[in-house]
Amino acid sequence: MVGRMTTNDVQVAIIGAGFSGLGAAIKLKQNGVDDFVVLDRGQNFGGTWRDNTYPGAACDVPSQLYSYSFELNPDWTRSYGHQPEIHRYINDVAVKYNIEAKTRWGSDVTRAEWNEDENRWHLEVTRNGTTEHYSARTVVAAAGPLCEPNLPDIDGIDSFGGKIIHSARWDNDYDFTGKRVAVIGTGASAIQLVPEIAKIAGRLDVYQRTAPWIVPRTERTYHRAENWAFKNVPGVQKLMRATVYGLNEVTAFGLTYSPKALKPVELVCRGNIAKSIKDPELREKVTPKFAVGCKRILRSNNWYPAIARPNVDLVTDGISKITGSGVVTKDGTEREVDVIVVATGFHVTDSPMFETIIGTQGRSLAQAWEHTGMQAYKGTFVHGFPNMLLMVGPSTGLGHTSIVYMIESQLNYLVSYFKQVRDQGITRTEVKADAQDEFNNSVQHGLRNSVWLTGGCASYYQDQNGNITTLWPGFTFNFRRITKEFDIAAYDVERADATVSA
Ligand code: NAP
């Protein structure tokens, strides 16, 4: 039975306890905003790094860039972090800043609605079968784009009699030993989990719709002396981080402005194929037919060796349907399996969460974005959704470096926003429609020559209209610059004493 509890009034409700939600909580605390709650449907911090526990889960961004700048991790064991280590890092930071005390686990935010009379958000939260109510002056929506698993819409999938596992909802109790396994997808998640499952599965069919470009994973274990230096020699880790940041940033030039400049990356990828796969037919199958960078460039040393194994079959015929016992391809072949792993990504541009956030005039985010695709001013504020900040919002995603850098840029903006709210007694902030339009026009203009638009691929970076609404064009330091200060002139604001348009 669904019970009802009294409303909890807070100044800020943060939805999500991943990298961005935790970061927001820490920054609020550090800046004297103590009246907040963090709501998360899970049981500990980490967001996507908590949820993705499939074998082989790891980060393809260098570990030096995969921490908050204010909490460098001198203990990284490798140059690229693996999921357990990243998850542990995030939870350790949460403990250090005592954010647990502010967090309500098992809290699924089913609705957040703006109340114009009160200038507040009202949140409905399902927790342990009970509906809880929160009211907040400001909402920080930090659920992130990699939160809602995308289950493929394949004919007959519901009739499959075996087990279906999504890569982001792994069943660690399921034993793949000797099993007949189908993996659907060859994206970042699949290329990590397939080599692990291939070691123990009886037979493994990998269903590839589009071959990805893959560079070698230049991963190495840190020497103890390096970890010692990170911890004890001032500036060493910062210098290493800055160097890695600078090197990665070079790729942004090719991705955004001059895809031809990515030719050397393509050659490295082709070399990776030539080195790992001897069979010419398989080589042809795994060679992508689009420009490198159009889809996320993947990193792996064990993907090609895995699909060349005798117990692994790379199936490229295309799936026509799923039956009670297996997968049927377009040529009519049925391959019977015990388990289907769907490594088919996330609802990035069409998240069900967009239906649950209701702004002015009763319009949901999904409705606001229905014709335009996702849009936000500086990736953070959306016209029609006062007092709400979106973390890792539209146009903040990246193809070349760490999202934590973008999150920290947004955190700077958040801190500056809350300072002005406090200092000026602001009760309502809504970004002006023309400011948002102008910003989005400049983003789209910046993307016009990018490989994501010109590279001849379909990707989750694009929405259903083919618009790139997820990615930041160009160098990340430009985003850092424009989010340094909360630019109040772009907003309509109301203050406690009077109504003022900035
Ligand atoms: P993804 O990149 O969206 O890949 C989904 C895969 O499933 C693609 O190969 C796609 O084929 C295929 N697919 C989707 N629907 C299908 C269908 N109906 N039939 C057949 N194939 C289908 O998802 P992901 O691999 O989970 O990665 C998502 C993002 O998560 C990454 O880009 C990255 O940002 C993040 N991630 C990061 C890491 C890391 O190392 N940091 C690791 C894992 C994930 P098409 O290509 O043809 O669409």
Coordinates of N, CA and C and ligand atoms in Angstrom, one line a residue, residues 48-49 52 54 57-61 66 146 150-154 166-167 184-192 207-212 217 295-296 298 319 342-346 348 398 458-461, ligand 1:
T48 N 26.5 6.0 -12.2 CA 26.8 5.0 -13.2 C 28.0 4.1 -12.9
W49 N 28.9 4.6 -12.0 CA 30.0 3.8 -11.5 C 29.6 2.8 -10.4
N52 N 27.2 0.0 -13.0 CA 27.8 -0.8 -14.0 C 28.9 -1.7 -13.4
Y54 N 29.5 -4.9 -14.5 CA 29.7 -6.0 -15.4 C 31.2 -6.4 -15.4
A57 N 34.4 -3.9 -16.3 CA 34.0 -2.5 -16.4 C 35.2 -1.6 -15.9
A58 N 35.5 -0.7 -16.8 CA 36.6 0.2 -16.5 C 36.4 1.5 -17.2
C59 N 37.3 2.4 -17.0 CA 37.2 3.8 -17.5 C 38.1 3.9 -18.7
D60 N 37.6 4.6 -19.8 CA 38.5 4.8 -20.9 C 39.1 6.2 -20.9
V61 N 38.9 6.9 -19.8 CA 39.5 8.2 -19.6 C 40.6 8.0 -18.6
Y66 N 40.2 11.6 -13.7 CA 39.0 11.0 -13.3 C 38.8 11.2 -11.8
L146 N 23.7 8.7 -18.4 CA 23.9 7.3 -18.5 C 23.2 6.5 -17.4
N150 N 18.9 1.3 -22.0 CA 18.0 1.2 -23.2 C 17.9 -0.3 -23.6
L151 N 16.7 -0.8 -23.5 CA 16.4 -2.2 -23.9 C 16.1 -2.2 -25.4
P152 N 16.7 -3.0 -26.2 CA 16.4 -2.9 -27.6 C 15.0 -3.4 -27.9
D153 N 14.4 -2.7 -28.9 CA 13.1 -3.0 -29.3 C 13.1 -4.0 -30.4
I154 N 13.4 -5.2 -30.0 CA 13.5 -6.3 -31.0 C 12.3 -7.2 -31.0
H166 N 20.9 -6.6 -18.9 CA 21.5 -5.4 -19.4 C 22.9 -5.1 -18.8
S167 N 23.8 -4.6 -19.6 CA 25.1 -4.4 -19.1 C 25.1 -3.5 -17.9
I184 N 24.3 -8.5 -27.5 CA 23.9 -7.6 -28.5 C 24.5 -6.2 -28.3
G185 N 25.3 -5.7 -29.3 CA 25.9 -4.4 -29.1 C 27.4 -4.6 -29.1
T186 N 28.1 -3.6 -29.7 CA 29.6 -3.5 -29.7 C 30.1 -2.1 -29.4
G187 N 29.4 -1.5 -28.3 CA 29.8 -0.2 -27.9 C 30.8 -0.4 -26.7
A188 N 31.0 0.8 -26.0 CA 32.0 0.8 -24.9 C 31.8 -0.3 -23.9
S189 N 30.6 -0.6 -23.6 CA 30.3 -1.6 -22.5 C 30.6 -3.0 -23.1
A190 N 30.1 -3.3 -24.3 CA 30.3 -4.6 -24.8 C 31.7 -5.0 -25.0
I191 N 32.5 -4.0 -25.5 CA 33.9 -4.4 -25.8 C 34.7 -4.7 -24.5
Q192 N 34.1 -4.2 -23.3 CA 34.8 -4.6 -22.1 C 34.3 -5.9 -21.5
Y207 N 26.5 -9.9 -31.5 CA 25.7 -9.3 -32.6 C 26.2 -7.9 -32.8
Q208 N 26.8 -7.7 -33.9 CA 27.4 -6.3 -34.2 C 26.5 -5.7 -35.3
R209 N 26.0 -4.5 -35.0 CA 25.3 -3.7 -36.0 C 26.3 -2.8 -36.7
T210 N 27.1 -2.1 -35.9 CA 28.1 -1.2 -36.5 C 29.4 -1.4 -35.8
A211 N 30.5 -1.7 -36.6 CA 31.8 -1.9 -36.0 C 32.4 -0.6 -35.5
P212 N 32.9 -0.5 -34.3 CA 33.5 0.7 -33.7 C 35.0 0.8 -34.0
R217 N 44.6 0.1 -25.7 CA 44.5 0.7 -24.4 C 45.9 0.7 -23.7
K295 N 31.5 8.1 -33.8 CA 31.0 7.5 -32.6 C 32.2 7.6 -31.6
R296 N 31.9 7.3 -30.4 CA 33.0 7.4 -29.4 C 34.1 6.4 -29.8
L298 N 36.8 3.9 -29.0 CA 36.9 3.0 -27.9 C 38.4 2.6 -27.7
I319 N 19.8 -8.6 -36.7 CA 18.8 -9.5 -36.0 C 17.4 -9.2 -36.5
V342 N 22.2 -7.6 -23.2 CA 22.0 -6.5 -24.0 C 22.9 -5.3 -23.6
A343 N 23.9 -5.1 -24.4 CA 24.9 -4.0 -24.1 C 24.5 -2.9 -25.0
T344 N 23.3 -2.4 -24.9 CA 22.7 -1.5 -26.0 C 22.5 -0.1 -25.5
G345 N 23.3 0.3 -24.4 CA 23.4 1.7 -24.1 C 22.3 2.2 -23.2
F346 N 22.1 3.5 -23.4 CA 21.2 4.2 -22.4 C 20.2 5.2 -23.2
V348 N 19.7 8.4 -23.7 CA 20.4 9.7 -23.4 C 19.6 10.9 -23.8
L398 N 31.2 14.8 -23.9 CA 32.5 14.9 -24.6 C 32.9 13.6 -25.3
A458 N 25.5 6.9 -37.3 CA 24.4 7.3 -36.3 C 25.0 7.0 -34.9
S459 N 24.7 7.8 -34.0 CA 25.2 7.6 -32.6 C 24.3 8.1 -31.6
Y460 N 24.5 7.7 -30.3 CA 23.6 8.2 -29.3 C 23.9 9.7 -29.0
Y461 N 24.9 10.3 -29.6 CA 25.1 11.7 -29.5 C 24.0 12.5 -30.1
Ligands
NAP1 P1 26.4 2.5 -26.7 O1 27.7 3.1 -26.9 O2 25.2 3.3 -27.0 O3 26.4 1.2 -27.6 C1 25.3 0.4 -27.8 C2 25.6 -0.7 -28.7 O4 24.4 -1.5 -28.9 C3 26.0 -0.2 -30.1 O5 26.9 -1.1 -30.6 C4 24.6 -0.3 -30.9 O6 24.8 -0.5 -32.2 C5 24.0 -1.5 -30.2 N1 22.6 -1.6 -30.3 C6 21.7 -0.7 -29.8 N2 20.5 -1.1 -30.1 C7 20.6 -2.2 -30.9 C8 19.6 -3.0 -31.5 N3 18.3 -2.8 -31.4 N4 20.1 -4.1 -32.2 C9 21.4 -4.3 -32.4 N5 22.3 -3.5 -31.8 C10 21.9 -2.5 -31.0 O7 26.3 1.9 -25.2 P2 27.4 1.5 -24.2 O8 28.4 0.6 -24.8 O9 26.7 1.1 -22.9 O10 28.1 2.9 -23.9 C11 27.4 4.0 -23.6 C12 28.3 5.1 -23.1 O11 28.6 4.8 -21.8 C13 29.7 5.2 -23.8 O12 29.7 5.9 -25.0 C14 30.4 5.9 -22.7 O13 30.1 7.3 -22.7 C15 29.9 5.2 -21.5 N6 30.8 4.1 -21.1 C16 32.0 4.4 -20.8 C17 32.9 3.5 -20.5 C18 34.2 3.9 -20.1 O14 35.2 3.2 -20.4 N7 34.4 5.1 -19.6 C19 32.5 2.1 -20.5 C20 31.2 1.8 -20.8 C21 30.3 2.8 -21.1 P3 25.0 0.8 -33.2 O15 26.4 1.3 -33.0 O16 24.7 0.3 -34.6 O17 23.9 1.8 -32.8

